[in-house]
mmCIF file of C-alpha atoms and ligand atoms in Angstrom:
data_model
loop_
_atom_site.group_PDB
_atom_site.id
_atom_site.type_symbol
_atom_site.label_atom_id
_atom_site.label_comp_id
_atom_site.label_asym_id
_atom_site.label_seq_id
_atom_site.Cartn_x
_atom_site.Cartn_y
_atom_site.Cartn_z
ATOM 1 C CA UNK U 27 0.000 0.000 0.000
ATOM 2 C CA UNK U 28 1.839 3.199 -0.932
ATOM 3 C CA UNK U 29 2.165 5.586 1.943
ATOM 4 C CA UNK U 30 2.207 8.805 0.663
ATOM 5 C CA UNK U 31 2.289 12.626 3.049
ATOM 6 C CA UNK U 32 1.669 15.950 1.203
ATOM 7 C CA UNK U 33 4.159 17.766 3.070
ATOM 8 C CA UNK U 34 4.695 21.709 3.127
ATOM 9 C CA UNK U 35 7.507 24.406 4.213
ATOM 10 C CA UNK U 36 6.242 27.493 5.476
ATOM 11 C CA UNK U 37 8.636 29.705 4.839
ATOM 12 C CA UNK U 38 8.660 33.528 6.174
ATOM 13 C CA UNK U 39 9.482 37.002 5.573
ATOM 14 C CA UNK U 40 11.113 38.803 8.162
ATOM 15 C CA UNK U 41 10.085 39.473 11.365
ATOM 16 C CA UNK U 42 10.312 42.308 13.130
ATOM 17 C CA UNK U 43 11.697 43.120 16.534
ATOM 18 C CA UNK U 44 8.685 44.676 18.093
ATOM 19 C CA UNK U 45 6.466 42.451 16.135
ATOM 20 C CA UNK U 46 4.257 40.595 18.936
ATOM 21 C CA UNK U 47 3.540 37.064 19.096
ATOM 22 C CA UNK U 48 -0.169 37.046 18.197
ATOM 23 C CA UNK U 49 0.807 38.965 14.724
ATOM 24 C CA UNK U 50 3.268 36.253 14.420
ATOM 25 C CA UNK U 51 1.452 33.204 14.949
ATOM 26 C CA UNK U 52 -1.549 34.739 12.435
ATOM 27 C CA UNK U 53 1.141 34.344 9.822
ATOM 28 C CA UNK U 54 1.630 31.101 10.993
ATOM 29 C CA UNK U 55 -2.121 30.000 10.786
ATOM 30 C CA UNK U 56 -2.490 31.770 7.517
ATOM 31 C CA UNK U 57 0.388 29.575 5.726
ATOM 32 C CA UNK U 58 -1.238 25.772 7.673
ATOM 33 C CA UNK U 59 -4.344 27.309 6.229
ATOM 34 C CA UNK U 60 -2.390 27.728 2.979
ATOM 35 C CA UNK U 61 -0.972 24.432 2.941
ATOM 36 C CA UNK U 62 -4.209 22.581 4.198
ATOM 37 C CA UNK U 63 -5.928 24.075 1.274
ATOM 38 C CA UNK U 64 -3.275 22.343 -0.925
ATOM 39 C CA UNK U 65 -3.286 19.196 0.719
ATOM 40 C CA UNK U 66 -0.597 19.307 3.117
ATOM 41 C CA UNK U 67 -0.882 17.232 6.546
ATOM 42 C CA UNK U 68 2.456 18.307 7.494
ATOM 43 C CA UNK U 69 3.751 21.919 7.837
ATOM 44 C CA UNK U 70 7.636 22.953 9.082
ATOM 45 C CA UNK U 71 7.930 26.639 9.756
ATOM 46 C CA UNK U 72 11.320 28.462 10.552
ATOM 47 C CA UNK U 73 14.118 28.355 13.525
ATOM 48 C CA UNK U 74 13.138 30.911 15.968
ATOM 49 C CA UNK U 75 9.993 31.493 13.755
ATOM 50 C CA UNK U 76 7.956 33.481 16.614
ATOM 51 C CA UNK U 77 10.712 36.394 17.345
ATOM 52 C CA UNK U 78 13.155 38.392 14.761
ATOM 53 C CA UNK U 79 16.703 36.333 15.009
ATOM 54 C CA UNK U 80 17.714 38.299 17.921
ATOM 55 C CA UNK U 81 21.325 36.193 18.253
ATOM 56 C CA UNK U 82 22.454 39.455 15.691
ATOM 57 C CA UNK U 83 22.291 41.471 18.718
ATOM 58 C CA UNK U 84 24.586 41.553 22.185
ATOM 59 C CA UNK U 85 21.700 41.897 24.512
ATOM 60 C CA UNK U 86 22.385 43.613 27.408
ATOM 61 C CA UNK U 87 19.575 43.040 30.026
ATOM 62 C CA UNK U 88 18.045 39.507 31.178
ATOM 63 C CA UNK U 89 15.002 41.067 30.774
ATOM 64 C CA UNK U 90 15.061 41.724 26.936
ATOM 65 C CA UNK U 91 16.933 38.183 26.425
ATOM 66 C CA UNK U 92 14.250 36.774 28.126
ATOM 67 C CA UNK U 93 11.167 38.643 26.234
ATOM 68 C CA UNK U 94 12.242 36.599 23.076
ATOM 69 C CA UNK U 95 12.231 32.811 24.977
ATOM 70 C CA UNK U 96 8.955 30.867 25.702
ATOM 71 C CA UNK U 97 8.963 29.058 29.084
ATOM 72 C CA UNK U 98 5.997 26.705 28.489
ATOM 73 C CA UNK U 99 4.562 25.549 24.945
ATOM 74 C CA UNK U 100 2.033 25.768 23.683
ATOM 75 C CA UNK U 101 1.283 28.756 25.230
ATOM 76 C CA UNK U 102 -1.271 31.747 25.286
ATOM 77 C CA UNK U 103 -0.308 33.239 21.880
ATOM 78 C CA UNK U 104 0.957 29.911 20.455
ATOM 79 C CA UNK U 105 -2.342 27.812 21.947
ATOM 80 C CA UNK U 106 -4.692 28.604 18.533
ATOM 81 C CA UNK U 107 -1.847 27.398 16.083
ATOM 82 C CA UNK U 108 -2.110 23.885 18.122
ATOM 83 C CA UNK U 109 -6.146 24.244 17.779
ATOM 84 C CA UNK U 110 -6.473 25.127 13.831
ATOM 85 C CA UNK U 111 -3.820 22.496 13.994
ATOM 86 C CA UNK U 112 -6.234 19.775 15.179
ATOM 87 C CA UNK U 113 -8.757 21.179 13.496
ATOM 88 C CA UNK U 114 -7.283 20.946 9.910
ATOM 89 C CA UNK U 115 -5.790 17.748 11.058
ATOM 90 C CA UNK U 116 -2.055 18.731 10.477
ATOM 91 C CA UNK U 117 0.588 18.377 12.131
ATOM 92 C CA UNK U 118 3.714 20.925 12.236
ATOM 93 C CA UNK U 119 7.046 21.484 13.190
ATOM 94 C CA UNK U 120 7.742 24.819 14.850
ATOM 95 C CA UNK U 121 11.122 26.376 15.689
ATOM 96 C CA UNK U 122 11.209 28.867 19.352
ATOM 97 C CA UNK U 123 13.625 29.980 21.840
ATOM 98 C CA UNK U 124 13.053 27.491 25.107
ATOM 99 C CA UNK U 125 13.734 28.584 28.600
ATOM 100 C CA UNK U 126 13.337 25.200 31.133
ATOM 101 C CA UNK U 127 13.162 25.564 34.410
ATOM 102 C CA UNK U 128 14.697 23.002 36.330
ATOM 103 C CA UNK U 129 14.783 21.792 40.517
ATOM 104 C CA UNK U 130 16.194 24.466 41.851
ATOM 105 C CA UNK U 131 15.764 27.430 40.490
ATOM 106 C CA UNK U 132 18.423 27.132 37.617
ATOM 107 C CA UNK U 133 17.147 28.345 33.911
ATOM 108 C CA UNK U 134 18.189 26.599 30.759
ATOM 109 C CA UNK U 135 17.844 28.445 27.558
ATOM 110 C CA UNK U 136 18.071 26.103 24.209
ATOM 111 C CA UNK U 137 16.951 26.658 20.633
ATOM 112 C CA UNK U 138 14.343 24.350 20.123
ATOM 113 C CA UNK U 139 11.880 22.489 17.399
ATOM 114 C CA UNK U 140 8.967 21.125 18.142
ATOM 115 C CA UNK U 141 7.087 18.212 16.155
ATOM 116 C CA UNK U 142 3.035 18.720 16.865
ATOM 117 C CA UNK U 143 0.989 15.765 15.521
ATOM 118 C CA UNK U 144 -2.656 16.132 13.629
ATOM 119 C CA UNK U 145 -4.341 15.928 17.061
ATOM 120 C CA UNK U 146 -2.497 18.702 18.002
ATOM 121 C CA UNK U 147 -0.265 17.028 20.358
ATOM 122 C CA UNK U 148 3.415 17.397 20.883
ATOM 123 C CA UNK U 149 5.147 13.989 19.371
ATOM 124 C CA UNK U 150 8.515 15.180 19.987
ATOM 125 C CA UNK U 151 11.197 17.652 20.960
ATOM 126 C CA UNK U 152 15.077 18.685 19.497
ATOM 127 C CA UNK U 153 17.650 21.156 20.893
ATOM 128 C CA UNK U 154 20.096 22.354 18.403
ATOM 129 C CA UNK U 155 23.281 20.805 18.796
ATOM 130 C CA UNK U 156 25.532 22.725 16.284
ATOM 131 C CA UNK U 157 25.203 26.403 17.893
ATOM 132 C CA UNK U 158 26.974 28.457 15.301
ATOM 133 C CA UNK U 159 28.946 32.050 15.865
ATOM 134 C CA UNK U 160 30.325 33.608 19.289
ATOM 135 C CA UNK U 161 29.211 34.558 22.907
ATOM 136 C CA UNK U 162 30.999 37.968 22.073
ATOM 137 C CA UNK U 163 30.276 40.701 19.408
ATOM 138 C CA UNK U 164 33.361 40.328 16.731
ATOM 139 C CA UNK U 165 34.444 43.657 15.933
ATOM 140 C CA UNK U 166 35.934 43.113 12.349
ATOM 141 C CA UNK U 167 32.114 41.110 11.635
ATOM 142 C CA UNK U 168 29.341 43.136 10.228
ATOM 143 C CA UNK U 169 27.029 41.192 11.036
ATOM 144 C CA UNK U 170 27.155 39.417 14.358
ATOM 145 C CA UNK U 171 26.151 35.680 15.297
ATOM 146 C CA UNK U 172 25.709 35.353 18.973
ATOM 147 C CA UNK U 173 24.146 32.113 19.331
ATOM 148 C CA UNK U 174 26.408 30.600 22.089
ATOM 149 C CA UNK U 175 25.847 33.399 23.823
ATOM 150 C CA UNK U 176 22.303 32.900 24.559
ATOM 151 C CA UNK U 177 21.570 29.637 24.111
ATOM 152 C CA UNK U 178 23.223 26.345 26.012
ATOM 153 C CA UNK U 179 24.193 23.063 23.607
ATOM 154 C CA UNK U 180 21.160 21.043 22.871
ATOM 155 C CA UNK U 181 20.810 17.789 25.725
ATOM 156 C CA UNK U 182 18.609 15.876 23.544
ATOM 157 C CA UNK U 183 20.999 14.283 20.696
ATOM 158 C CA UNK U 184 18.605 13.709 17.597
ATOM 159 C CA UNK U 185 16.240 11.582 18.383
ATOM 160 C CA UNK U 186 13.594 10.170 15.531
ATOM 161 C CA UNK U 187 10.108 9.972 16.380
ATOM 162 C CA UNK U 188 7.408 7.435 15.149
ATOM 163 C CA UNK U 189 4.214 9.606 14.243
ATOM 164 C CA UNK U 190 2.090 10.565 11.670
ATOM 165 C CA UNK U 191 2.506 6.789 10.090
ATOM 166 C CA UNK U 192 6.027 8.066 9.647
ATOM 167 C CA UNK U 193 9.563 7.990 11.206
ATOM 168 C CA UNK U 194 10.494 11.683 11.653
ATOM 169 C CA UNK U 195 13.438 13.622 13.019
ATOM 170 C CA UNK U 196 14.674 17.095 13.645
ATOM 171 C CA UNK U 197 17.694 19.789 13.136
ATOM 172 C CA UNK U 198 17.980 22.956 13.462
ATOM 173 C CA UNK U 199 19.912 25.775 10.727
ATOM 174 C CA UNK U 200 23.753 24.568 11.391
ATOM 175 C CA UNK U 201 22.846 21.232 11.586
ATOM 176 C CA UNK U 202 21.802 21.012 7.951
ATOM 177 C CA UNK U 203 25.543 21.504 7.293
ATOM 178 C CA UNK U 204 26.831 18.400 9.446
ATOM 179 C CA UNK U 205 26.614 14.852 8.099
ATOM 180 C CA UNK U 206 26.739 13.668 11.686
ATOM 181 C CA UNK U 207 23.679 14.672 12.400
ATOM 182 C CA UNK U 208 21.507 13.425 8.837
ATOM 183 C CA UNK U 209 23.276 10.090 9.477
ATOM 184 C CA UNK U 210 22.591 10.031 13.442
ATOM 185 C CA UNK U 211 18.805 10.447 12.181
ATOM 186 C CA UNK U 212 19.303 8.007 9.167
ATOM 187 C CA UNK U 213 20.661 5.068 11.565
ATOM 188 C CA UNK U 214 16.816 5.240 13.182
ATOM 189 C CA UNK U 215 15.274 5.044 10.018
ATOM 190 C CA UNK U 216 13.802 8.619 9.625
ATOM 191 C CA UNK U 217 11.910 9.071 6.891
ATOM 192 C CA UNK U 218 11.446 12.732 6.751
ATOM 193 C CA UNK U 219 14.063 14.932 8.292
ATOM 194 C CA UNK U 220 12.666 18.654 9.087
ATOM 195 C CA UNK U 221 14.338 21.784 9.658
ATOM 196 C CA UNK U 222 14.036 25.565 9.865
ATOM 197 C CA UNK U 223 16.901 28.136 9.543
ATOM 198 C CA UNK U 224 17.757 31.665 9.446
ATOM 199 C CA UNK U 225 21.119 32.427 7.623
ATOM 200 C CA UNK U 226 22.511 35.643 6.508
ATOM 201 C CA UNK U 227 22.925 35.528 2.847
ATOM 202 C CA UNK U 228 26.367 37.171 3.367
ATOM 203 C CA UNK U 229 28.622 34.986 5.692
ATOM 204 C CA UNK U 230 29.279 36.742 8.720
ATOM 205 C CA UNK U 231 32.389 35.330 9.582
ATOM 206 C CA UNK U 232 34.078 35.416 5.840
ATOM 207 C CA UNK U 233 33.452 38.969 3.757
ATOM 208 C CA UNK U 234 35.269 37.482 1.077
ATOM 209 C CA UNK U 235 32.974 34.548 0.281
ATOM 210 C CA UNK U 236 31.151 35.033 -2.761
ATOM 211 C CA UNK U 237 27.654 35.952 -2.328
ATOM 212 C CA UNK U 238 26.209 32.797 -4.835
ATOM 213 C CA UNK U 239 27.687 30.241 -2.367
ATOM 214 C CA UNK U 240 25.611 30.744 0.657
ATOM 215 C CA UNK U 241 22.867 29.611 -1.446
ATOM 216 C CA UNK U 242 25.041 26.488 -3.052
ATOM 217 C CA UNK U 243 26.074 25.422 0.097
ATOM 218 C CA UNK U 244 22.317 25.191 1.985
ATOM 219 C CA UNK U 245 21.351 23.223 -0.909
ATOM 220 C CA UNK U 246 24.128 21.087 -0.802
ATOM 221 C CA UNK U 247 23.892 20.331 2.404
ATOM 222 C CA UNK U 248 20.104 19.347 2.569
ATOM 223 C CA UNK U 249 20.601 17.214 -0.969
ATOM 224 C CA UNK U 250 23.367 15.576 0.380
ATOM 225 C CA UNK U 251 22.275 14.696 3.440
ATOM 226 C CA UNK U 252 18.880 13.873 2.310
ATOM 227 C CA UNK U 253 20.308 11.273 -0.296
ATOM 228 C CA UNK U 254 22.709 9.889 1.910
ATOM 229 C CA UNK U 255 20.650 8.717 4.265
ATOM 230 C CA UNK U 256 17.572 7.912 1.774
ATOM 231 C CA UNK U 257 15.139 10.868 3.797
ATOM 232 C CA UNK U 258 12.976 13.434 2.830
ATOM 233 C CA UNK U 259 14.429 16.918 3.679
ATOM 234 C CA UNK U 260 11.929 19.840 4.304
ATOM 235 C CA UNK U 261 13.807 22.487 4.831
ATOM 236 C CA UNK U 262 12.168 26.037 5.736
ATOM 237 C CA UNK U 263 13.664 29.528 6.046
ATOM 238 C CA UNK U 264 13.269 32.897 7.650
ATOM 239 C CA UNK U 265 13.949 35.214 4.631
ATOM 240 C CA UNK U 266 14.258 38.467 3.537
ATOM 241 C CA UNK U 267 15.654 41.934 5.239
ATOM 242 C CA UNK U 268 14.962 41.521 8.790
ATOM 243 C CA UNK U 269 16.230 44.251 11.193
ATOM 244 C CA UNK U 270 18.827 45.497 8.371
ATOM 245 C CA UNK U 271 20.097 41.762 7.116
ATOM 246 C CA UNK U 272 19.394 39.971 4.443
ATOM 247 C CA UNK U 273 18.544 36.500 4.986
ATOM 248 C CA UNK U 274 18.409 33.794 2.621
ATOM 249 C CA UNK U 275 15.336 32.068 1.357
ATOM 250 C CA UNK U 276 15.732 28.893 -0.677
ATOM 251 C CA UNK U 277 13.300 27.004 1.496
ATOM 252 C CA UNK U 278 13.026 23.220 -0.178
ATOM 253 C CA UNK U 279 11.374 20.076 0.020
ATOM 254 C CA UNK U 280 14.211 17.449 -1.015
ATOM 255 C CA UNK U 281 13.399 14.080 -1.918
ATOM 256 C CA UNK U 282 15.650 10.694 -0.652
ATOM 257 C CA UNK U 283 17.337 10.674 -4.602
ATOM 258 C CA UNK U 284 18.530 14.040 -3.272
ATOM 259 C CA UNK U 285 16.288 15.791 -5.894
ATOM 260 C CA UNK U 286 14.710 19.156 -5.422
ATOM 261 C CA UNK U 287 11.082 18.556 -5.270
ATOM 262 C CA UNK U 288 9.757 22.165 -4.392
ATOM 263 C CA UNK U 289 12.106 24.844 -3.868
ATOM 264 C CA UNK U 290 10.446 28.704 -2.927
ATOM 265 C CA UNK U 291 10.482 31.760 -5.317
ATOM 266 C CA UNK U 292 10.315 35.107 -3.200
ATOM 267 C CA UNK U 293 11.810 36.096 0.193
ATOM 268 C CA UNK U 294 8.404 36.448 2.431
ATOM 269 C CA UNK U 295 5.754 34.374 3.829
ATOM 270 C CA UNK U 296 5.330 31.551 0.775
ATOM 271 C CA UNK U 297 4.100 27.948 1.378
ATOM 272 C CA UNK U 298 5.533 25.332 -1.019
ATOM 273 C CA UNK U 299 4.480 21.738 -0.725
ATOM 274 C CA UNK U 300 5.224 18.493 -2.026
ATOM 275 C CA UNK U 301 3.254 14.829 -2.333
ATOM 276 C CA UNK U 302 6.055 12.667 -0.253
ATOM 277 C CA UNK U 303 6.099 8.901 -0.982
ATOM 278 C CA UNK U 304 7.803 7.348 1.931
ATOM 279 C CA UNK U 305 8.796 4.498 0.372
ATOM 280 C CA UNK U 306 10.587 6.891 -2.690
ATOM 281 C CA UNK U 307 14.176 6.007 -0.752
ATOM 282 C CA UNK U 308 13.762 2.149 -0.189
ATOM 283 C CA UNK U 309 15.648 1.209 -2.801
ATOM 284 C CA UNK U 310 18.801 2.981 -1.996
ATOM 285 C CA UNK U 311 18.075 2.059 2.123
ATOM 286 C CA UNK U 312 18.461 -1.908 0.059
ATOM 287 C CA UNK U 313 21.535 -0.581 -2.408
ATOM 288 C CA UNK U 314 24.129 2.068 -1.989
ATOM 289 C CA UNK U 315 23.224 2.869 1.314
ATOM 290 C CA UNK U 316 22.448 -0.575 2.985
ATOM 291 C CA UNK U 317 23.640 0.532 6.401
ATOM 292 C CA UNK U 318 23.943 -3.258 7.740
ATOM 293 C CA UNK U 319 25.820 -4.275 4.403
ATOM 294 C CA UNK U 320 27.804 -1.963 4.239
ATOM 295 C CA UNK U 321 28.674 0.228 7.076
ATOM 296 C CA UNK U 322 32.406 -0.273 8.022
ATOM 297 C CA UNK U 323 32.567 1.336 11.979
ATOM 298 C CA UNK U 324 35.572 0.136 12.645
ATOM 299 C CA UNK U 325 36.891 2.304 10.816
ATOM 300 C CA UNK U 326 35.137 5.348 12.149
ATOM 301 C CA UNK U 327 36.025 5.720 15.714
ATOM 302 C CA UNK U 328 37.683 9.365 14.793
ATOM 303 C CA UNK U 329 34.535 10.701 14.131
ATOM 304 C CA UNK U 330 33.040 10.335 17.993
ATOM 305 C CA UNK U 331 36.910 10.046 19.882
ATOM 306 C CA UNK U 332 38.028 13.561 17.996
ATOM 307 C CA UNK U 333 36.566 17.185 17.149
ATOM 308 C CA UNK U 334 39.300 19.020 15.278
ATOM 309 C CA UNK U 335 41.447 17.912 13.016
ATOM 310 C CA UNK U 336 45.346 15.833 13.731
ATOM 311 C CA UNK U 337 47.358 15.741 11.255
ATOM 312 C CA UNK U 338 49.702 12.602 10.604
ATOM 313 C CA UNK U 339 52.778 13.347 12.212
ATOM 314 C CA UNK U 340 55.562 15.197 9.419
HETATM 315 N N1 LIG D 16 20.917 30.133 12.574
HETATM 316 C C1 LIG D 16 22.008 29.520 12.089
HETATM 317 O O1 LIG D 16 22.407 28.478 12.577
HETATM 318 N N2 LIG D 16 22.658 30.150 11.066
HETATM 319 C C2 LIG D 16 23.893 29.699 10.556
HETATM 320 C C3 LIG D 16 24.668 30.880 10.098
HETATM 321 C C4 LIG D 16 26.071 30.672 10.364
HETATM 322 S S1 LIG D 16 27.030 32.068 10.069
HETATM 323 C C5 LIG D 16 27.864 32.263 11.538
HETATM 324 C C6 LIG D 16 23.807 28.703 9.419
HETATM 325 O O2 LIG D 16 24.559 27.719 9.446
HETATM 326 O O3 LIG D 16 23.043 28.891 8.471
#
């Protein structure tokens, strides 16, 4: 019996710094409306998709940090995206700054995904591993990347989630550019891989990258590792001039031959979708990338016993 998803990404314009949740999660319900209309039962909106990417700034009160985290979920603004949610009968994967309070009194602050099922129901939960950028403002940088200042390393690892008749996992931005993390997700048997990101179209750490590759290399990433591992990729972006940068759009659905399938034409709110068959990447799960045939880990014990790189001895 084929098992086939219309999926969508929901990607959006920028959002502005003063812009408050409500107007933000109207967007939100405008685009599942969108993508409901087209047939989607599965909708992945942005990283950070409720606030403006406020890592660009160096914050200086707790206060401000704290007015762009959530601390429960769903919550008053976010509760009617959960209800059209259930009442459309799609699920969604939303991207939002997490604080969790723990025993004690101690706050953790993560950048987090959520995966909400088509009751409405959270099925699962990621952290972003891969924080890109600095705790400090770099002087010589334009623009500035401050993720690890605000947000702790995700405690989560990727886990894969069975729901929606599917197996489904999570990253977040950065992580679209590791293979670790597709292959961490593959070795569970995800089906569809989602993600949301927010990436300056001019690197912020390298002025003299060409413009064109910021787009070459999100696509590469997301084609590679969707192929690779035999998963769909739905990958959707916060795009457009937001608070003076320009973010790249680009938001795709990728299928397991590493094919684009949809890929989005402006840089604002746009819904793209997709019909996913599941069973599209079976073949090369039996083939090329028969993990039980053909896996060798012996031979990879560098790749969880070392981060940088050692060179052979001269
Ligand atoms: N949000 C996020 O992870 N953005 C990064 C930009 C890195 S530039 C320091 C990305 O990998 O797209």
């Amino acid at each position: 019996m084929p098992r086939k998803i219309v999926v969508a990404a929901a990607q959006m314009g920028p959002v502005a710094r003063d812009e408050s949740r409500w107007h933000v999660v109207d967007r939100l319900i405008s685009m599942m409306r969108e993508a409901h209309r087209r047939g989607a039962r599965l909708v992945v909106f942005p990283e950070l998709a409720l606030t403006t990417f406020f890592p660009r700034w160096a914050l200086q009160s707790e206060e401000e940090v704290d007015s762009f985290f959530e601390t429960e979920m769903p919550n008053n603004a976010t509760a009617p995206l959960f209800e059209v949610a259930k009442e459309l009968g799609v699920g969604f994967h939303l991207g939002y700054a997490e604080i969790e309070a723990v025993a004690g009194g101690k706050r953790h602050h993560y950048n987090t995904a959520i995966l909400v099922d088509q009751k409405g129901k959270i099925a699962g939960k990621y952290r972003k591993v891969h924080l890109p950028g600095y705790a400090e403002p770099q002087p010589h940088h334009p623009v500035q990347h401050l993720e690890k200042r605000y947000f702790e390393v995700g405690n989560l690892g990727f886990p894969a989630f069975r729901t929606m008749d599917s197996i489904m996992g999570m990253c977040i931005c950065n992580d679209r550019r590791w293979p670790e993390t597709y292959r961490v997700l593959g070795l569970q048997g995800a089906e569809i891989i989602m993600l949301g990101y927010n990436t300056p179209s001019a690197n912020p750490s390298s002025a003299s990258e060409p413009l064109h590759l910021g787009m070459f290399h999100n696509l590469l990433s997301m084609q590679a590792g969707a192929y690779q591992n035999a998963a769909w990729v739905i990958g959707a972006a916060k795009a457009g001039i937001e608070e003076g940068v320009h973010h790249m759009g680009g938001s795709c659905i990728i299928a397991p031959t590493g094919e684009i399938a949809a890929l989005a034409t402006t840089e604002g709110d746009e819904v793209i979708t997709a019909e996913c068959d599941l069973d599209k990447g079976t073949y090369i799960r039996e083939t090329i990338f028969n993990f039980a045939a053909h896996r060798r880990i012996e031979h990879y014990k560098l790749i969880t016993e070392q981060t940088g790189v050692v060179p052979p001895p001269e």
